[in-house]
Amino acid sequence: MEDYHKPDQQTLQALRNIANRLRISSIKATTAAGSGHPTSCCSVAEIMSVLFFHTMRYRPEDPRNPNNDRFVLSKGHAAPVLYAVWAETGYLKESDLLNLRKIDSTLEGHPVPKQQFVDVATGSLGQGLGAACGMAYTGKYFDKASYRVYCLLGDGELSEGAVWESMAFASYYQLDNLVAILDINRLGQSDPAPLQHHMEKYQRRCEAFGWNAIIVDGHSVEELCKVLGQPRHQPTAIIAKTVKGKGIPAAEDKMGWHGKPLPKDMADSVLKELNSRILNNNKRLYPPTPMDDAPPVSVRNIRMPSAPNYKPGEKIATRKAYGLALAKLGRYNERVVALDGDTKNSTFCEIFRNEHPNRYVECYIAEQNMVSVAVGCAARDRNIVFASTFATFFTRAFDQLRMAAISESNINLCGSHCGVSIGEDGPSQMGLEDIAMFRAIPTATVFYPSDGVSTEKAVELAANTKGICFIRTSRPENAIIYNCNEDFHVGQAKVVYKSNDDQITVIGAGVTLHEAVAAAEQLKKERINIRVIDPFTIKPLDAKTIIDNAKATRGRIITVEDHYYEGGLGEAVCSSVVNEPGFSVHRLAVAHVPRSGKPAELLKIFGIDKDAIIQAVKKMMGSSANAK
């Protein structure tokens, strides 16, 4: 970075004026809305002024320009000050600010990407820095561009462990293009933050995580200009000592004001005082122009170079088929990147790593941060991102996943080792809640492939499907059941076993699909015919195929799944046929917390194996089956 040039007095005064105008706009907006967080905005006014009108390089008329510096407001409740900045640049009208939080305004209570200047939604505290890490990693290693990433955090959210996962990640990968500004305004929502204004404690913590940590007066534009203009060789934390509610005399450094707008009469007198602090100054500040060195990329129409290459009957675990498919997809698509949480030799993401080491990011055992980094890597459509770990460990990142949906993020997640079929490792490693979790996310697509061919197709489809895609893969090896030229689509089920006089429709997925086919073959010898359906995607579920086929089997359906009863395949099927008269659904699933054992033993104990399906079929058919 070029040597620091101290700004002249006119520039410094212009920055002070902007800071006070940001306060004025934040107070006006929150008072008009009757809700919001003006005191949290006021503590960062000088920080935002210096960042956006002196330090950051961006084109104000084009907020998503790939060359722009990135800004993440991790303390999302201070959204009004961000909106005030964009009004100051001329991108928003000042009158827009008075519609804050209204149903027909894009200026919501916390930042969301329907605002063009917001890359990731924030507001669930502690997640902004992880997304900023993903953006900074992309800038340094994938784009090899000069844009920088700035993340503004509150001191309250520093109690979130995810922040420190991100700090460790940034330091390990030497993200010298990343700056975290910590707004140490001392007060949380209901109590002071634990370290209050012990600035050196914050500094020592950041330094222990490998960051260059600098304490500044967060209300001195001169100090902020200097520290933000310094050359950087490692991630930098600017620890800014600020006063919550700065500029509002009744609320400065006082508890009880968090999330409360100023009453109109108080607001009027505060605004009058703040206006008097704005000194005449004709200097208009413009943000520095960015370097145009981010490469053009396209993440549309990502295709496999060739059809799958499996032989019918060949055995392969879907988790391994995932690794092979991902490496193959990456061969002809340079923006396919893969992340993993130190499970790459189990998820088989290592096949991608070995083939494309420069596009693989090891996130270690920090799944919350891995999901946030994935969201950051995918921001502004810079990469097609796949992240993998055991299915069960995505549950600890559920908050990051629900925020990814609010962020309109396009990320692809692969959860391996689902269900009791993993065997001896026991229940702590078994994904048994994951389908329920991902089904609950509005933008999610849930793939549950059952062989190598459908897994490869799921990977290709996920790369081209908007929103959050989850691919559920299994540990055991299972036979290839599809031809390599089989066509797959999101929301399209496959009938894998049928005859003209089927008695019952059985729906299985993954290992239970193979158990269902084995049951069908056994029952056929007893002259009982069943139809077997592979849903392929659990969300969206192909209700039409299920209903059409179940009608041919007198409305009788059995679902069988390696997942808990709640929220899984069975419930998805039930909700899709609830309005069909005369339909009955019998569900087989894992009924309680399992234990260690051999996969076959566990499938048997929990009643989701071939024998259990045969028994359920005969029971459902009742005396007519017994008569045969």
XYZ file of C-alpha atoms in Angstrom:
628
model
C 0.000 0.000 0.000
C 1.208 3.536 -0.724
C 2.711 5.570 2.133
C 0.212 7.278 4.413
C -0.433 10.945 3.643
C -1.932 12.892 6.504
C -5.215 14.481 5.380
C -5.419 18.279 5.489
C -7.585 20.128 8.009
C -10.337 20.713 5.453
C -10.603 16.984 4.799
C -10.655 16.181 8.517
C -13.405 18.736 9.118
C -15.391 17.372 6.151
C -15.139 13.875 7.708
C -16.344 15.238 11.081
C -19.258 16.909 9.329
C -20.185 13.671 7.570
C -20.046 11.804 10.906
C -22.516 14.235 12.441
C -24.762 14.070 9.377
C -24.752 10.266 9.755
C -25.876 10.726 13.371
C -28.608 13.115 12.292
C -29.881 10.740 9.594
C -29.800 7.733 11.956
C -31.784 9.591 14.616
C -34.311 10.954 12.097
C -34.827 7.507 10.547
C -35.288 5.628 13.832
C -37.554 8.295 15.324
C -39.715 8.230 12.167
C -39.823 4.418 12.341
C -40.624 4.412 16.059
C -38.019 1.654 16.501
C -34.373 0.897 15.850
C -30.964 1.403 17.426
C -29.842 5.044 17.208
C -27.296 4.764 20.049
C -25.529 1.873 18.280
C -25.362 4.003 15.124
C -23.986 7.043 16.919
C -20.972 5.212 18.353
C -19.717 4.327 14.858
C -20.391 7.590 13.017
C -16.730 8.630 12.705
C -15.684 5.073 11.797
C -18.256 4.949 8.966
C -17.355 8.443 7.781
C -13.623 7.673 7.498
C -14.211 4.219 6.009
C -16.607 5.288 3.274
C -15.277 8.750 2.432
C -11.533 8.403 2.930
C -10.360 4.774 3.066
C -12.496 2.390 1.026
C -12.136 2.257 -2.753
C -15.488 1.764 -4.474
C -17.833 3.161 -7.078
C -20.807 4.651 -5.187
C -23.101 4.401 -8.213
C -22.308 0.667 -8.632
C -22.312 -0.972 -5.175
C -21.776 -4.547 -6.456
C -18.911 -3.753 -8.790
C -16.491 -6.709 -8.413
C -13.523 -4.343 -7.997
C -15.036 -2.462 -5.047
C -13.750 -2.889 -1.534
C -16.237 -4.933 0.505
C -17.925 -3.833 3.717
C -19.756 -6.112 6.141
C -21.790 -4.610 8.975
C -21.587 -7.501 11.422
C -23.389 -5.432 14.080
C -26.425 -5.433 11.828
C -28.700 -3.548 14.217
C -26.719 -0.397 13.293
C -28.241 -0.643 9.799
C -29.584 2.970 9.804
C -26.038 4.374 9.830
C -25.199 2.185 6.803
C -28.265 3.503 5.005
C -27.264 7.033 6.014
C -23.843 6.468 4.380
C -25.451 5.470 1.100
C -27.719 8.517 1.258
C -24.591 10.625 1.804
C -23.043 9.112 -1.370
C -26.217 9.982 -3.288
C -27.131 6.352 -3.970
C -30.229 6.601 -1.721
C -32.519 9.588 -1.394
C -32.600 11.205 2.041
C -36.378 10.795 1.994
C -35.866 6.993 1.678
C -34.363 6.976 5.165
C -37.664 8.103 6.666
C -39.268 4.875 5.379
C -36.932 2.755 7.514
C -38.556 -0.532 8.629
C -41.788 0.107 6.709
C -43.410 -2.832 4.930
C -42.956 -1.296 1.460
C -39.349 -0.123 1.995
C -36.198 -2.067 1.129
C -34.530 -0.479 4.165
C -35.269 -3.236 6.673
C -34.400 -3.298 10.361
C -31.199 -5.218 9.647
C -29.191 -5.349 6.395
C -30.424 -7.723 3.662
C -29.151 -8.199 0.087
C -32.273 -6.776 -1.531
C -30.276 -3.608 -0.796
C -27.677 -3.518 -3.583
C -24.965 -2.323 -1.189
C -25.369 -5.355 1.118
C -23.606 -8.625 0.232
C -24.699 -10.740 3.197
C -27.547 -10.409 5.669
C -26.462 -9.686 9.235
C -28.268 -9.282 12.510
C -27.702 -12.631 14.110
C -24.563 -11.425 15.818
C -21.138 -12.966 15.417
C -21.407 -14.002 11.760
C -20.185 -11.028 9.761
C -16.475 -11.694 10.199
C -16.765 -15.264 8.861
C -18.436 -13.990 5.682
C -15.775 -11.261 5.443
C -13.123 -14.005 5.689
C -14.704 -15.767 2.702
C -14.660 -12.530 0.701
C -11.062 -11.773 1.696
C -9.909 -15.318 0.912
C -11.586 -15.029 -2.499
C -9.934 -11.662 -3.118
C -6.455 -12.818 -2.174
C -6.325 -16.382 -3.484
C -9.043 -16.833 -6.145
C -9.443 -13.367 -7.700
C -5.867 -12.285 -6.884
C -7.274 -8.765 -6.921
C -6.511 -5.669 -4.875
C -9.916 -5.060 -3.300
C -10.010 -5.159 0.495
C -12.641 -6.297 2.964
C -13.723 -4.284 6.011
C -15.916 -5.721 8.748
C -17.439 -3.647 11.557
C -18.221 -5.605 14.727
C -19.794 -4.612 18.034
C -18.190 -5.492 21.351
C -21.275 -7.418 22.473
C -20.949 -9.947 19.651
C -17.342 -10.698 20.610
C -18.818 -13.129 23.167
C -19.852 -15.337 20.216
C -17.398 -18.190 19.640
C -17.923 -17.953 15.876
C -16.049 -14.616 15.896
C -12.940 -16.317 17.245
C -13.233 -19.178 14.762
C -13.077 -16.451 12.098
C -10.149 -14.706 13.786
C -8.198 -17.986 13.764
C -9.068 -18.635 10.101
C -7.995 -15.153 8.953
C -4.694 -15.371 10.765
C -3.899 -18.890 9.528
C -4.495 -17.849 5.915
C -2.714 -14.492 6.385
C -5.635 -12.455 5.096
C -3.752 -9.142 5.039
C -6.570 -7.708 2.892
C -9.002 -7.997 5.827
C -9.642 -5.303 8.443
C -11.937 -5.833 11.411
C -13.047 -2.686 13.227
C -14.249 -3.435 16.748
C -16.685 -0.826 18.063
C -15.931 -0.966 21.775
C -18.777 1.191 23.046
C -18.899 -0.664 26.394
C -22.635 -1.304 26.619
C -24.629 -4.322 25.471
C -28.405 -4.633 25.326
C -29.158 -5.514 28.937
C -25.755 -5.206 30.596
C -22.317 -3.773 29.931
C -20.154 -5.992 27.692
C -17.918 -8.256 29.836
C -14.636 -6.403 29.130
C -16.257 -2.940 29.143
C -13.520 -0.461 28.176
C -10.490 -2.641 29.022
C -8.958 -1.948 25.619
C -5.689 -3.787 26.273
C -7.572 -7.024 27.021
C -9.223 -6.847 23.609
C -5.853 -6.090 22.067
C -4.152 -9.063 23.737
C -6.931 -11.405 22.651
C -6.693 -10.285 19.025
C -2.901 -10.534 19.099
C -3.126 -14.037 20.564
C -5.142 -14.977 17.481
C -2.400 -13.676 15.200
C -3.839 -10.282 14.298
C -2.167 -6.904 14.248
C -4.291 -5.104 16.851
C -4.290 -1.311 17.231
C -6.209 0.689 19.842
C -7.641 4.004 18.658
C -10.024 6.721 19.758
C -13.028 5.749 17.658
C -14.284 9.331 17.594
C -11.052 10.860 16.265
C -11.219 11.041 12.463
C -7.510 11.879 12.449
C -6.540 8.691 14.333
C -8.900 6.598 12.218
C -7.487 8.004 8.953
C -3.973 7.202 10.121
C -4.615 3.653 11.288
C -6.763 2.771 8.262
C -4.070 4.131 5.946
C -1.227 1.997 7.310
C 0.356 -0.764 5.208
C -0.704 -4.246 6.333
C 1.062 -7.604 6.367
C -1.480 -9.578 8.401
C -5.156 -9.232 9.260
C -5.700 -6.029 11.216
C -8.054 -5.402 14.116
C -8.760 -1.755 14.853
C -9.976 -1.630 18.432
C -11.954 1.589 18.587
C -12.851 3.034 21.969
C -16.228 4.688 21.505
C -19.181 6.030 23.473
C -22.563 4.448 22.894
C -25.072 7.159 22.031
C -22.292 9.689 21.279
C -23.927 13.018 20.443
C -27.142 12.274 22.375
C -26.472 13.845 25.796
C -29.213 11.958 27.669
C -28.083 8.589 26.320
C -24.268 8.862 26.126
C -22.680 5.838 27.834
C -25.942 5.091 29.667
C -27.766 1.764 30.017
C -31.413 1.478 29.025
C -31.188 3.082 25.589
C -30.317 0.070 23.437
C -32.842 -0.446 20.655
C -34.885 2.611 21.658
C -35.598 5.483 19.274
C -35.528 9.025 20.604
C -38.942 10.546 21.361
C -39.690 13.341 18.885
C -39.152 16.276 21.271
C -35.792 14.881 22.423
C -34.817 14.105 18.834
C -35.574 17.698 17.786
C -33.265 19.191 20.411
C -30.483 16.648 19.713
C -30.710 17.315 15.971
C -30.466 21.053 16.574
C -27.306 20.563 18.633
C -25.746 18.172 16.077
C -26.525 20.573 13.224
C -24.696 23.333 15.080
C -21.541 21.165 15.113
C -21.440 20.982 11.316
C -18.980 23.703 10.290
C -19.064 25.401 6.920
C -16.759 23.532 4.615
C -16.995 23.483 0.859
C -14.837 20.397 0.493
C -16.843 17.501 -0.987
C -15.345 14.094 -0.322
C -15.467 11.282 -2.839
C -14.383 7.707 -2.178
C -11.132 6.681 -3.893
C -11.581 4.805 -7.189
C -10.951 1.051 -7.064
C -8.335 -0.776 -9.129
C -9.976 -2.641 -12.009
C -8.205 -5.957 -11.514
C -10.883 -8.433 -10.408
C -11.163 -10.980 -13.245
C -14.495 -11.391 -15.049
C -16.122 -14.662 -13.972
C -19.221 -16.624 -14.901
C -20.902 -19.036 -12.512
C -23.804 -19.847 -14.811
C -24.407 -23.089 -16.652
C -21.783 -25.118 -14.805
C -21.729 -28.491 -16.538
C -20.078 -31.867 -16.181
C -17.679 -32.592 -19.069
C -19.190 -36.043 -19.646
C -21.819 -38.484 -18.410
C -21.183 -40.590 -15.291
C -18.966 -43.623 -15.850
C -20.342 -46.367 -13.588
C -21.313 -49.930 -14.413
C -24.668 -51.347 -13.209
C -24.135 -53.453 -10.096
C -20.748 -51.857 -9.315
C -20.565 -50.828 -5.643
C -19.555 -47.390 -4.396
C -20.494 -45.264 -1.381
C -22.351 -42.087 -2.306
C -19.870 -40.124 -0.164
C -17.037 -41.284 -2.452
C -19.138 -40.631 -5.557
C -19.538 -37.061 -4.241
C -15.760 -36.559 -4.053
C -15.252 -37.978 -7.558
C -18.101 -35.864 -8.964
C -16.841 -32.662 -7.372
C -13.315 -33.177 -8.737
C -14.802 -33.861 -12.170
C -16.971 -30.726 -12.036
C -13.906 -28.701 -11.039
C -11.928 -29.940 -14.034
C -13.806 -27.803 -16.533
C -15.081 -25.027 -14.251
C -12.373 -22.890 -12.703
C -14.671 -21.149 -10.216
C -15.771 -24.369 -8.509
C -14.199 -24.268 -5.036
C -14.430 -26.738 -2.168
C -14.331 -26.296 1.605
C -14.190 -28.962 4.278
C -13.914 -29.156 8.067
C -11.021 -31.613 8.544
C -13.132 -34.530 7.299
C -11.922 -34.559 3.692
C -10.729 -38.191 3.863
C -14.222 -39.209 5.079
C -16.350 -36.937 2.882
C -13.945 -37.722 -0.008
C -13.522 -34.007 -0.656
C -9.807 -34.920 -0.649
C -10.212 -36.149 -4.246
C -10.999 -32.533 -5.212
C -8.172 -31.226 -3.001
C -5.632 -33.549 -4.617
C -6.691 -32.516 -8.108
C -7.341 -28.781 -7.526
C -5.269 -27.810 -4.458
C -5.467 -24.058 -5.180
C -9.268 -24.143 -5.059
C -9.579 -26.131 -1.842
C -10.003 -24.381 1.529
C -9.373 -26.346 4.703
C -11.615 -24.831 7.368
C -10.631 -27.254 10.157
C -13.099 -28.188 12.897
C -15.093 -24.954 12.866
C -18.299 -25.723 11.011
C -20.027 -22.446 11.860
C -17.160 -20.497 10.364
C -16.982 -22.868 7.377
C -20.587 -22.069 6.439
C -19.986 -18.316 6.866
C -16.790 -18.506 4.781
C -18.759 -20.393 2.104
C -21.345 -17.585 2.052
C -18.536 -15.014 1.714
C -16.849 -16.969 -1.094
C -20.149 -17.150 -2.990
C -20.966 -13.431 -2.548
C -21.244 -11.324 -5.714
C -21.350 -14.580 -7.714
C -17.570 -15.000 -7.562
C -17.490 -18.788 -7.009
C -19.529 -21.999 -7.089
C -18.967 -23.155 -3.508
C -19.241 -26.675 -2.097
C -18.625 -27.307 1.618
C -18.607 -30.730 3.242
C -18.523 -32.391 6.646
C -20.486 -35.109 8.449
C -24.212 -34.404 8.049
C -24.649 -34.209 11.807
C -22.100 -31.408 12.221
C -24.075 -29.018 10.045
C -26.610 -28.911 12.892
C -24.201 -26.800 14.956
C -24.152 -24.279 12.082
C -27.930 -24.028 11.771
C -27.916 -20.315 12.608
C -25.338 -19.685 9.872
C -27.494 -21.727 7.462
C -30.694 -19.821 8.222
C -28.796 -16.536 7.807
C -27.393 -17.836 4.496
C -30.991 -18.187 3.315
C -31.762 -14.610 4.399
C -28.560 -13.613 2.542
C -30.012 -15.143 -0.665
C -26.785 -17.124 -0.776
C -26.090 -19.860 -3.316
C -24.014 -22.427 -1.436
C -23.857 -26.198 -1.763
C -23.343 -28.387 1.278
C -22.620 -32.086 1.403
C -23.311 -33.997 4.620
C -21.821 -37.473 4.728
C -22.201 -40.234 7.344
C -25.952 -39.899 7.612
C -28.026 -42.225 9.754
C -27.438 -45.368 11.774
C -25.901 -47.021 8.712
C -22.506 -45.531 9.631
C -22.323 -48.261 12.290
C -19.785 -48.487 15.079
C -19.028 -44.779 15.570
C -22.326 -44.383 17.403
C -24.972 -41.669 17.702
C -22.726 -38.612 18.099
C -21.569 -39.105 14.497
C -24.918 -40.079 12.948
C -26.826 -37.449 10.978
C -30.418 -38.140 12.019
C -31.833 -34.606 12.176
C -30.302 -33.111 9.043
C -33.219 -33.595 6.619
C -35.580 -31.925 9.110
C -33.149 -29.047 9.543
C -32.617 -28.367 5.832
C -36.303 -28.887 4.980
C -37.083 -26.053 7.417
C -34.945 -23.565 5.449
C -37.106 -21.774 2.838
C -34.458 -21.540 0.092
C -33.114 -25.082 0.525
C -33.079 -27.948 -1.957
C -32.448 -31.335 -0.334
C -30.815 -33.988 -2.532
C -30.681 -37.570 -1.261
C -28.944 -39.620 -3.952
C -28.914 -43.413 -3.693
C -26.103 -44.445 -6.027
C -23.020 -43.101 -7.810
C -24.909 -41.964 -10.919
C -27.557 -39.983 -9.021
C -24.863 -38.498 -6.747
C -22.932 -37.168 -9.724
C -26.142 -35.729 -11.150
C -26.972 -34.144 -7.769
C -23.589 -32.381 -7.708
C -24.125 -30.985 -11.211
C -27.699 -29.897 -10.457
C -26.683 -28.298 -7.135
C -24.081 -26.180 -8.938
C -26.890 -24.751 -11.079
C -29.628 -24.445 -8.447
C -30.193 -21.171 -6.639
C -30.379 -21.081 -2.849
C -28.936 -23.545 -0.371
C -28.409 -27.062 -1.683
C -27.824 -29.983 0.675
C -26.576 -33.325 -0.630
C -26.994 -36.166 1.875
C -24.448 -38.958 1.376
C -24.005 -42.339 3.029
C -21.056 -44.347 4.342
C -21.878 -47.898 3.118
C -21.101 -48.997 -0.416
C -24.234 -49.613 -2.475
C -24.837 -50.934 -5.964
C -25.230 -48.665 -8.988
C -28.904 -48.838 -9.990
C -29.126 -46.199 -12.724
C -27.821 -46.170 -16.268
C -25.220 -43.496 -16.911
C -27.480 -41.730 -19.415
C -30.398 -41.470 -16.937
C -31.810 -37.943 -16.790
C -32.290 -36.333 -13.362
C -34.104 -33.169 -12.363
C -34.745 -31.327 -9.116
C -38.162 -32.430 -7.814
C -38.393 -35.492 -10.032
C -38.658 -38.927 -8.398
C -37.753 -42.247 -10.039
C -39.785 -45.461 -9.993
C -37.046 -48.088 -9.628
C -39.130 -51.261 -9.233
C -42.648 -51.939 -10.500
C -45.083 -54.449 -11.990
C -48.653 -54.296 -13.233
C -50.191 -55.590 -9.995
C -48.255 -53.855 -7.243
C -49.944 -53.918 -3.842
C -48.036 -51.204 -1.981
C -45.751 -48.274 -2.865
C -42.533 -48.205 -0.815
C -40.467 -45.008 -0.761
C -36.859 -45.220 0.391
C -33.723 -43.126 -0.092
C -30.022 -43.834 0.226
C -29.393 -47.112 2.033
C -33.114 -47.724 2.613
C -33.838 -47.579 -1.116
C -31.512 -50.558 -1.546
C -33.229 -52.335 1.373
C -36.587 -51.653 -0.322
C -35.392 -53.107 -3.624
C -34.066 -56.194 -1.781
C -37.449 -56.520 -0.037
C -39.250 -56.233 -3.388
C -37.136 -59.031 -4.842
C -37.771 -61.259 -1.822
C -41.524 -60.562 -1.842
C -41.742 -61.253 -5.551
C -40.693 -64.852 -4.801
C -43.700 -64.988 -2.463
C -45.867 -63.537 -5.251
C -46.320 -60.210 -3.538
C -45.496 -57.244 -5.765
C -44.503 -53.840 -4.440
C -43.548 -50.644 -6.202
C -40.370 -48.856 -5.095
C -39.794 -45.115 -5.519
C -36.564 -43.108 -5.145
C -37.553 -39.487 -4.394
C -34.039 -38.159 -5.348
C -34.917 -34.779 -3.817
C -36.727 -34.690 -0.471
C -37.332 -30.973 -1.015
C -38.953 -30.278 -3.390
C -40.683 -33.648 -3.219
C -42.216 -35.084 -6.388
C -45.761 -35.370 -5.004
C -47.252 -36.093 -8.436
C -45.160 -39.213 -9.055
C -45.833 -40.435 -5.516
C -49.604 -39.869 -5.762
C -49.924 -41.318 -9.276
C -48.070 -44.489 -8.300
C -49.759 -44.840 -4.919
C -53.158 -44.670 -6.629
C -52.112 -47.812 -8.538
C -51.413 -49.498 -5.161
C -54.766 -48.547 -3.563
C -53.276 -45.521 -1.771
C -51.021 -47.686 0.362
C -47.597 -46.172 1.038
C -44.695 -47.232 3.248
C -41.808 -44.822 3.811
C -38.500 -46.065 5.163
C -35.661 -43.762 6.138
C -32.360 -43.661 7.994
C -33.400 -40.533 9.927
C -35.515 -39.744 12.964
C -39.301 -39.797 12.473
C -39.591 -36.040 12.954
C -39.149 -33.874 9.869
C -37.733 -36.515 7.532
C -38.837 -38.355 4.404
C -41.960 -39.834 6.019
C -43.310 -36.484 7.145
C -42.524 -34.960 3.741
C -44.517 -37.728 2.046
C -47.392 -37.415 4.550
C -47.714 -33.688 3.928
C -47.694 -34.234 0.152
C -50.584 -36.746 0.194
C -52.613 -35.301 3.068
C -55.496 -34.280 0.786
C -55.731 -37.602 -1.063
C -58.834 -39.563 -0.013
C -58.251 -43.186 0.958
C -54.472 -42.903 1.219
C -52.657 -44.459 4.178
C -48.968 -43.970 4.995
C -47.016 -46.289 7.277
C -43.651 -44.870 8.323
C -40.466 -46.713 9.247
C -37.740 -44.538 10.773
C -35.264 -44.365 13.659
C -37.404 -44.132 16.792
C -34.916 -43.136 19.489
C -31.261 -42.282 20.140
C -29.250 -45.139 18.615
C -26.032 -46.830 19.750
C -22.849 -48.340 18.310
C -23.068 -51.557 16.329
C -22.589 -52.986 12.885
C -24.620 -51.180 10.177
C -26.747 -54.247 9.412
C -27.461 -54.772 13.122
C -28.543 -51.159 13.549
C -30.787 -51.171 10.470
C -32.408 -54.303 11.901
C -32.799 -53.014 15.482
C -34.410 -49.807 14.260
C -36.698 -51.584 11.836
C -35.543 -49.985 8.594
C -33.954 -52.982 6.862
C -35.264 -55.416 4.220
C -36.937 -57.689 6.772
C -38.732 -54.788 8.471
C -40.041 -53.607 5.101
C -41.281 -57.118 4.254
C -43.021 -57.321 7.627
C -44.610 -53.874 7.172
C -45.834 -54.794 3.684
C -47.481 -57.990 4.947
C -49.015 -56.217 7.917
C -50.423 -53.473 5.698
C -51.883 -55.990 3.288
C -53.465 -57.791 6.206
C -55.226 -61.081 5.783
C -55.166 -60.975 1.970
C -51.362 -61.217 2.031
C -51.467 -64.019 4.570
C -53.992 -65.903 2.434
C -51.516 -65.914 -0.422
